[in-house]
Short mmCIF file of C-alpha atoms and ligand atoms in Angstrom, two decimals:
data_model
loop_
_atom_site.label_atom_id
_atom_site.label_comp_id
_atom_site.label_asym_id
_atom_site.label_seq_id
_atom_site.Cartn_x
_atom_site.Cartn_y
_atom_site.Cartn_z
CA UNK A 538 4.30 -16.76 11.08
CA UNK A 539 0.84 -15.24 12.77
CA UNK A 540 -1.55 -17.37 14.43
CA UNK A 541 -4.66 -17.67 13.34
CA UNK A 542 -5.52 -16.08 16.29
CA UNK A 543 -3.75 -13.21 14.90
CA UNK A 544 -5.50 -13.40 11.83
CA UNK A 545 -8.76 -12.85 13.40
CA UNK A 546 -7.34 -10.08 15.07
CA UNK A 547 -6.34 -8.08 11.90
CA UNK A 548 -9.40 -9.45 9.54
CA UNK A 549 -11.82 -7.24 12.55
CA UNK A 550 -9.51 -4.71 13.17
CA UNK A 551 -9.86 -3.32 9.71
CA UNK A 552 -13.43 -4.76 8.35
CA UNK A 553 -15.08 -1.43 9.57
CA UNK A 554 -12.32 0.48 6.98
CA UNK A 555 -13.41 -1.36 4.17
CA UNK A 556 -15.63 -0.05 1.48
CA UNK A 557 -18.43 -2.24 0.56
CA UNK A 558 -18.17 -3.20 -3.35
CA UNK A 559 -21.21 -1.76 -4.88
CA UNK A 560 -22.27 0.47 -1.95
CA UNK A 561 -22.26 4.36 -2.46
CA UNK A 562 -19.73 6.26 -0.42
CA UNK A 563 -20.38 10.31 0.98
CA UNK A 564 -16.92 10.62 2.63
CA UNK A 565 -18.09 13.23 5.18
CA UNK A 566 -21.09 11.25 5.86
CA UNK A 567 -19.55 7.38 5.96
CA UNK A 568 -16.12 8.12 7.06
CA UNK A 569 -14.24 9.96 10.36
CA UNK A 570 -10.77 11.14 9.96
CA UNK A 571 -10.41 11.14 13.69
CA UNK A 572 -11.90 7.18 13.89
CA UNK A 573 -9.91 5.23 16.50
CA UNK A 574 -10.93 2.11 17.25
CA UNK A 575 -12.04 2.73 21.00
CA UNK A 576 -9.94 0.39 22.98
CA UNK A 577 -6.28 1.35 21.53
CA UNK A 578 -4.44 3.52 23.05
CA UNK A 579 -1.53 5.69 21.49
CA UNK A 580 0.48 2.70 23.82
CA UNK A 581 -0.99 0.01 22.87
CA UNK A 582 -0.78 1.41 19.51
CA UNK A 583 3.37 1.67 19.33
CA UNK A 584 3.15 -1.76 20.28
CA UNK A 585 0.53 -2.83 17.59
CA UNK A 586 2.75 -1.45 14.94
CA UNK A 587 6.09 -3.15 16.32
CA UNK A 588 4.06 -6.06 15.66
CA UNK A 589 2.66 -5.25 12.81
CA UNK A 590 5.89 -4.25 11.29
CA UNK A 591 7.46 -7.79 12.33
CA UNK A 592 4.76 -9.81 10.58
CA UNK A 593 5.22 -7.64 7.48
CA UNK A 594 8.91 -8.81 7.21
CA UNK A 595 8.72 -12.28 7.84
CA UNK A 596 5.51 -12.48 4.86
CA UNK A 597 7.64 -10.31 2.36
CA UNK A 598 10.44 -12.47 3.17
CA UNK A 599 8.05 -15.52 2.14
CA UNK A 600 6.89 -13.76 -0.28
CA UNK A 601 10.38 -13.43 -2.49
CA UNK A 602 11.40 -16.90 -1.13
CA UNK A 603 7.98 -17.90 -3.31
CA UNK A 604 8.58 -15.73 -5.91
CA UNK A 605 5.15 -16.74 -7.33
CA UNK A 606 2.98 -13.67 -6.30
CA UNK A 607 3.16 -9.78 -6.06
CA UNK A 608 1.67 -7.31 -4.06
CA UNK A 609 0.86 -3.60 -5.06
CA UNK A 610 -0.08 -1.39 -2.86
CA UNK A 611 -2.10 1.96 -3.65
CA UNK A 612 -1.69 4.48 -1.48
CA UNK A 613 -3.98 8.18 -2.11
CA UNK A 614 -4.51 10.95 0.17
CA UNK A 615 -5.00 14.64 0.14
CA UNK A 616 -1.95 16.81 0.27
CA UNK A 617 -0.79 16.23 3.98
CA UNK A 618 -2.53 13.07 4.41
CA UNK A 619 0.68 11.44 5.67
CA UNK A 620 1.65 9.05 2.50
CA UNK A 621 5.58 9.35 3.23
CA UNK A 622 5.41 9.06 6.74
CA UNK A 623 2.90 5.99 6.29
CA UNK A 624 5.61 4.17 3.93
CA UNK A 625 8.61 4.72 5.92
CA UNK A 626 6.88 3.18 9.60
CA UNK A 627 5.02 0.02 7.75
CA UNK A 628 8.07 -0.53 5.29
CA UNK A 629 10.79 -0.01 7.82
CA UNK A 630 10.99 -4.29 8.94
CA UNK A 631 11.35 -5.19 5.20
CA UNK A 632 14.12 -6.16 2.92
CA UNK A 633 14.32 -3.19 0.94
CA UNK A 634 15.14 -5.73 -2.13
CA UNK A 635 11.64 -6.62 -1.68
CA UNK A 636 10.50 -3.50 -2.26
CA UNK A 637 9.65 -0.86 -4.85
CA UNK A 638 8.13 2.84 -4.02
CA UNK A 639 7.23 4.81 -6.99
CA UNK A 640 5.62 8.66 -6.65
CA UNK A 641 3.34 9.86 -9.59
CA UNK A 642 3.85 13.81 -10.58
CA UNK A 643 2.41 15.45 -13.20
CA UNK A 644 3.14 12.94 -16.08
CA UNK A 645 5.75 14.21 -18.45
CA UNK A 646 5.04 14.54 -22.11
CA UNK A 647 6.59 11.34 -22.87
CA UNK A 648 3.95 9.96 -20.53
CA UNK A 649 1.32 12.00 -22.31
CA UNK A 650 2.44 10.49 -25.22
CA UNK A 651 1.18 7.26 -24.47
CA UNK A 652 -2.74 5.61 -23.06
CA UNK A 653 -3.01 6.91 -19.38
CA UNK A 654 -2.35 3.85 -17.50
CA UNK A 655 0.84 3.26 -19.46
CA UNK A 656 2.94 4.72 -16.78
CA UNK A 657 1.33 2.98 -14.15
CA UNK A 658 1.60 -0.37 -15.53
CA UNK A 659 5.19 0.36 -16.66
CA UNK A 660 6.51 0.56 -12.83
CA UNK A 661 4.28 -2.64 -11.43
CA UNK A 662 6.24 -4.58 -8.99
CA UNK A 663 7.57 -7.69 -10.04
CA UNK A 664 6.62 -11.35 -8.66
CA UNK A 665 7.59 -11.61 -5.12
CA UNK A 666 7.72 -7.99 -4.58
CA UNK A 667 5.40 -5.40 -2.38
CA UNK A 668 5.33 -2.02 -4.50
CA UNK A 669 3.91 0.64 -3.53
CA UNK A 670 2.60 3.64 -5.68
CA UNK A 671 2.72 6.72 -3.40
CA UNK A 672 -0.23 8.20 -5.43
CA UNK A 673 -1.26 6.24 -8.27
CA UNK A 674 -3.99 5.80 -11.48
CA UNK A 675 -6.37 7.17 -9.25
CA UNK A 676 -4.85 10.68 -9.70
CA UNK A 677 -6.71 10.05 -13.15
CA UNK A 678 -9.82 9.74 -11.65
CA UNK A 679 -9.13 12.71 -8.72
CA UNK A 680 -6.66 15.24 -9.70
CA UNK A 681 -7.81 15.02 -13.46
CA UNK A 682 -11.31 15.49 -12.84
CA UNK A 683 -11.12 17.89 -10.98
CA UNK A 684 -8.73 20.24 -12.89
CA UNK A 685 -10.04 18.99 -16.50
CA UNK A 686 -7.34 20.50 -18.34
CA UNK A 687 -5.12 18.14 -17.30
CA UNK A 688 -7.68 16.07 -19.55
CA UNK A 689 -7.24 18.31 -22.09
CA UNK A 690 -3.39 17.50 -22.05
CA UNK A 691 -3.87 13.91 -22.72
CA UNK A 692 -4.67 14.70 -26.28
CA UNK A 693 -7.31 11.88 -26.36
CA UNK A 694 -9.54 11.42 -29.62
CA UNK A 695 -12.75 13.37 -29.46
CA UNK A 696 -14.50 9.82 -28.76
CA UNK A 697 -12.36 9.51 -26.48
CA UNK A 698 -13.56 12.34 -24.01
CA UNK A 699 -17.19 11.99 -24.45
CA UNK A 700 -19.89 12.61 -21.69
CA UNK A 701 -19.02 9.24 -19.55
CA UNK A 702 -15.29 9.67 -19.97
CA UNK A 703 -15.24 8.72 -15.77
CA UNK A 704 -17.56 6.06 -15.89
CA UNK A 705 -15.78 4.81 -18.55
CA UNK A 706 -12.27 4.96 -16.38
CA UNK A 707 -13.51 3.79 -13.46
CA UNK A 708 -14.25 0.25 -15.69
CA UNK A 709 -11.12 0.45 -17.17
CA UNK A 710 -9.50 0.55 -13.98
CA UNK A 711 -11.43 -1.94 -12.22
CA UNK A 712 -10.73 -4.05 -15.34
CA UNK A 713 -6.78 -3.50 -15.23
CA UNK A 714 -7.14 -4.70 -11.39
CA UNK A 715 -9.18 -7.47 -11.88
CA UNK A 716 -6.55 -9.03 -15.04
CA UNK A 717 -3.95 -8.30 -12.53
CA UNK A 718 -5.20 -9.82 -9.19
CA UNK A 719 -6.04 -13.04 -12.13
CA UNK A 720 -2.29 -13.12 -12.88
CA UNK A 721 -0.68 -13.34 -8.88
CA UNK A 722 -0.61 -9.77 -8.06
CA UNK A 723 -2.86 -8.58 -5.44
CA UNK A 724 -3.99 -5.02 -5.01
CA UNK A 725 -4.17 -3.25 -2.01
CA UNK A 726 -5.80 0.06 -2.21
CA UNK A 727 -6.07 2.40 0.95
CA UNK A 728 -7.14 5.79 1.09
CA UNK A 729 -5.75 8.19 3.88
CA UNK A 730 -8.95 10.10 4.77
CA UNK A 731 -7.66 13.72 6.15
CA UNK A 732 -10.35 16.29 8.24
CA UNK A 733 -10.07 19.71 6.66
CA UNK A 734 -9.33 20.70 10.17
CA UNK A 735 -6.20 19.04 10.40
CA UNK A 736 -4.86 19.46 7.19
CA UNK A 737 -4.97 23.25 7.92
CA UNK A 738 -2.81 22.29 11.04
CA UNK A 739 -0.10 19.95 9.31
CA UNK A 740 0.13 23.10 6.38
CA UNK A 741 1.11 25.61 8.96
CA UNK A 742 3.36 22.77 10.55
CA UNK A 743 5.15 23.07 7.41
CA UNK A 744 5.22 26.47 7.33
CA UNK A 745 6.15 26.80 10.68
CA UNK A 746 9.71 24.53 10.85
CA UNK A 747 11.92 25.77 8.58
CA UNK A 748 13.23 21.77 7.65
CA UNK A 749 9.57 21.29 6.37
CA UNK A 750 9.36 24.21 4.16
CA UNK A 751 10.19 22.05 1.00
CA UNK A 752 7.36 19.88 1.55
CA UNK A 753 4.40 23.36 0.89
CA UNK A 754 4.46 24.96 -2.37
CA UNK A 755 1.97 27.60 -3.19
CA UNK A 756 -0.23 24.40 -5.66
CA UNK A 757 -1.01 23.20 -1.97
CA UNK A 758 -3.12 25.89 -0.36
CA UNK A 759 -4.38 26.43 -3.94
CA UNK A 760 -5.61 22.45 -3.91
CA UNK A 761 -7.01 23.19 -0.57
CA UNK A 762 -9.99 25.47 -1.87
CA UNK A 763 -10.68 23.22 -4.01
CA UNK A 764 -11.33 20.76 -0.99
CA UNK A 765 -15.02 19.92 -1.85
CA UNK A 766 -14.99 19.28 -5.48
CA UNK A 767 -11.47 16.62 -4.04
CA UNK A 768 -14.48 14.93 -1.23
CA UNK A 769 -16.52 14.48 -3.84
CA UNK A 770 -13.94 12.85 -6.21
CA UNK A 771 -12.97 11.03 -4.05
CA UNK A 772 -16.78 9.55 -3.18
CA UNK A 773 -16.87 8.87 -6.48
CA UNK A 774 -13.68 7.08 -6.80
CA UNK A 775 -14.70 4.99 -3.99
CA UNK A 776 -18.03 4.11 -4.76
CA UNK A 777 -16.85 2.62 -8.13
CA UNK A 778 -13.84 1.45 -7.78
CA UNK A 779 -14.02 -0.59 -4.62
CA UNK A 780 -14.38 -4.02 -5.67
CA UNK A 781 -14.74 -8.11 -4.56
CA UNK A 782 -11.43 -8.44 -6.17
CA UNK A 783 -9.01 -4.90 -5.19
CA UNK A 784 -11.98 -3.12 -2.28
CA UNK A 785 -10.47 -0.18 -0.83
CA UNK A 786 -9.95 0.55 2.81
CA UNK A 787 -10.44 4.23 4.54
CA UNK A 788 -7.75 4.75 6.75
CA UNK A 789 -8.43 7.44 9.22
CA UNK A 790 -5.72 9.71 8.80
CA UNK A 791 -6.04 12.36 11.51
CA UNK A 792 -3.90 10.86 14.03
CA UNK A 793 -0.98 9.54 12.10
CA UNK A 794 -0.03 6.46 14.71
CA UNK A 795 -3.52 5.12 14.18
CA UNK A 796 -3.06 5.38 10.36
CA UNK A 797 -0.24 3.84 10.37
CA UNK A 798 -1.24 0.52 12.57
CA UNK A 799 -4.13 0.62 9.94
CA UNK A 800 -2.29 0.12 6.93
CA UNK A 801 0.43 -2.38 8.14
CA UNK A 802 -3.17 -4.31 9.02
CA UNK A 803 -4.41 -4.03 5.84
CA UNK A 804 -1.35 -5.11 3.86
CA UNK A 805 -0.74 -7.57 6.58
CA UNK A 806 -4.12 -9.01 5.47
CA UNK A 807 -3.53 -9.36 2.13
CA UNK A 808 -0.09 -11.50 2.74
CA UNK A 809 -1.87 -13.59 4.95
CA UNK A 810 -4.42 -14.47 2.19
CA UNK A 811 -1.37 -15.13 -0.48
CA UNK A 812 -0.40 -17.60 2.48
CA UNK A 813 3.56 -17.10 0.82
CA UNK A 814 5.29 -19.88 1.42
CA UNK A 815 9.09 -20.89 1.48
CA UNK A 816 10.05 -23.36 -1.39
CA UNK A 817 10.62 -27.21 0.05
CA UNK A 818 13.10 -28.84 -1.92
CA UNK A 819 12.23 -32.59 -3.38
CA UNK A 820 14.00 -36.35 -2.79
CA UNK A 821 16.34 -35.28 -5.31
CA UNK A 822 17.86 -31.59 -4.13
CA UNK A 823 17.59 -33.67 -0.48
CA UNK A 824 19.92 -36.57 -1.42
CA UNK A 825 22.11 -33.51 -3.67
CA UNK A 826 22.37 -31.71 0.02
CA UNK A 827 23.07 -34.76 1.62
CA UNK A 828 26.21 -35.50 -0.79
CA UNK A 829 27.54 -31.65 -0.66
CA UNK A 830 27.41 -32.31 3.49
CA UNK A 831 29.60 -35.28 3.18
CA UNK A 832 31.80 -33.61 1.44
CA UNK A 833 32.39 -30.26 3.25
CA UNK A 834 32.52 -32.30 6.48
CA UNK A 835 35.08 -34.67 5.56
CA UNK A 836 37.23 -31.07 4.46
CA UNK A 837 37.08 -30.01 8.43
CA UNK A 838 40.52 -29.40 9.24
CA UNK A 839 42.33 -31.66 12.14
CA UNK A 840 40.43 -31.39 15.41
CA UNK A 841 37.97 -28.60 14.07
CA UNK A 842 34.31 -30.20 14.63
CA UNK A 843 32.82 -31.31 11.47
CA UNK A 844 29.73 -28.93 11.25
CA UNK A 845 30.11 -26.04 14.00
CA UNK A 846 26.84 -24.32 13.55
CA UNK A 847 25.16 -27.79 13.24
CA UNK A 848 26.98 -28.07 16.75
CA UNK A 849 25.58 -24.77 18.47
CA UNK A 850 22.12 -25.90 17.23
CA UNK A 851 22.16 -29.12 19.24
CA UNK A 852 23.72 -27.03 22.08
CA UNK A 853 21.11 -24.71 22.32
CA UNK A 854 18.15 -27.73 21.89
CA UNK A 855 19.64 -29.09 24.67
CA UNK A 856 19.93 -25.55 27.30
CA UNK A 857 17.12 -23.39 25.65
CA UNK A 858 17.66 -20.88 28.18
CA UNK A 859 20.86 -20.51 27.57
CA UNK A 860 21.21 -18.55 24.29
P1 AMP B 2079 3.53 15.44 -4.59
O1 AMP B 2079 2.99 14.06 -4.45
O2 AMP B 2079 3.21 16.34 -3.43
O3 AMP B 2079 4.97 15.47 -4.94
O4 AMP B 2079 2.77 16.15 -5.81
C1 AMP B 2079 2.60 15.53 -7.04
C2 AMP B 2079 1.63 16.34 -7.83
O5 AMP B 2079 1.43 15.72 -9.10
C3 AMP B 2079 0.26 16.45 -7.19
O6 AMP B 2079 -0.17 17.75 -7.19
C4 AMP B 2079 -0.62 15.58 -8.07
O7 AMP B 2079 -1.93 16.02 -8.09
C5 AMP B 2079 0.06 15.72 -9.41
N1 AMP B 2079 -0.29 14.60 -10.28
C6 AMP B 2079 -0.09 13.30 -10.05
N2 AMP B 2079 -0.60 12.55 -11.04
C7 AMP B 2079 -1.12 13.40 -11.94
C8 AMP B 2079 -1.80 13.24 -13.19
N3 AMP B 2079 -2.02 12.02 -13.71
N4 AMP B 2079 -2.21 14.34 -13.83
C9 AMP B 2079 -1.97 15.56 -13.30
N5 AMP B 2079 -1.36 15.79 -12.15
C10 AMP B 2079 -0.94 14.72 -11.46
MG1 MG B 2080 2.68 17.77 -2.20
#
């Protein structure tokens, strides 16, 4: 379990990520892809994330021992903003029972078929579970606003689409977060906030080993010119969606070690608030235990000692050194 020591640690490490509720974001203005805390060090930083990584097990752990709260974590980024690589470094400690990762494509027509958040809400994780949507309802916000035929698609009802159609969202979603943070499942929402710069350089990465060649289609470099029109989206996302009960958190994305120490932090700071802890069992489970020991002692076989690992415990309290 961290020390509140720790706690401290984490809760300043990523204040300076997190978007004030109610204050109006300019992404190029407010934010810096290349943003590293001063004193870390890629070293100290590989360190950091073993750590970070350890703490993230033992609260999920808690977590599904508890069984009483959920966590779901949103996780947006421009093409090349490091979203896989983010998941599989901060995930890698955990139980992958404790776990759920769902990616959001272009919603299928059975998915247009329904209200837009349907498909969201249909992969939530369950209590005691960390899910993570690797993109999420914001696309409805980002990638539909800015390509409005995609709107078009939904087939709403002329009322439907009127003039504040994103204002109108934007509530929607805040309100969806707020009934589910109300019923034990927190939201974590971070951002992976790329330089133009270096998603030029992680494109031609792509282009340039032939094992990353899946990961570029043609959509990518078309996405790319639309990179303004995606900064502003995204400004707007942020300033209206960041709120008391689900804020967002920039996470500078241009050195991927640093964004990934940043996001364990953040989710690490959300377990810590849940506080998950394992279930204590009452006077009557205890005296229940108490009888089942009796009677799987008195099965030991002839010289066999009653309760070996009982045994090795009292060993080892005895010669700490020596395990
Ligand atoms: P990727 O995550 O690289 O596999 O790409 C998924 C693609 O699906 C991206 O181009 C997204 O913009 C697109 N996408 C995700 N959600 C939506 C949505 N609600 N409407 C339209 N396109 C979407
Ligand atoms: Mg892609």
């Amino acid at each position: 379990m961290a020390t509140s020591k720790q706690m401290k640690r984490i809760a300043e490490f990523i204040e300076p990520l997190r978007v004030e509720p109610g204050s109006k974001v300019e992404l190029a203005r407010d934010f810096d892809p290349r943003y590293k805390a001063d004193f870390l060090k890629k070293k100290d930083g590989v360190e950091l994330l073993r750590t970070g990584v350890a703490m993230l097990a033992d609260y999920q752990a808690r977590l599904a021992a508890q069984d009483t709260y959920g966590v779901l974590v949103v996780l947006q980024a421009l093409d090349a903003g490091g979203k896989d690589g983010t998941i599989r470094h901060v995930m890698s400690g955990v139980n992958p029972q404790g776990v759920s990762v769902h990616g959001f494509k272009v919603p299928s027509s059975t998915e247009l078929d329904h209200d837009y958040l349907w498909r969201y809400a249909c992969a939530l994780p369950r209590r005691g579970e960390i899910g993570i949507f690797n993109r999420s309802h914001y696309e409805e916000v980002l990638v539909v606003r800015v390509h409005p035929e995609n709107l078009v698609r939904q087939r709403l009802p002329k009322k439907s689409r009127g003039g504040d159609v994103w204002d109108r969202r934007y509530r929607e979603i805040n309100d969806w977060e707020r009934y589910l943070v109300d019923n034990g499942f927190k939201v974590v929402k971070l951002f992976l906030n790329l330089s133009k710069e270096e998603q030029r350089i992680r494109f031609l990465k792509r282009l340039d080993l032939p094992e990353k060649n899946w990961k570029f289609s043609a959509a990518d470099a078309r996405e790319r010119q639309r990179w303004d029109d995606y900064q502003k989206a995204f400004s707007e996302m942020l300033s209206n969606t960041s709120t008391e009960w689900a804020p967002w958190y920039v996470v500078p994305a241009d050195r991927k070690w640093f964004a990934r120490i940043c996001a364990s932090a953040v989710i690490a700071d959300a377990l810590f608030e849940i506080d998950p802890r394992y279930p204590t069992v009452g006077d009557d489970t205890r005296r229940d235990l108490a009888e089942a020991r009796k009677e799987l002692e008195a099965e030991a076989p002839k010289g066999a000692a009653p309760d070996p690992f009982l045994a090795q415990l009292e060993k080892e309290k005895d010669s700490p050194t020596s395990s």
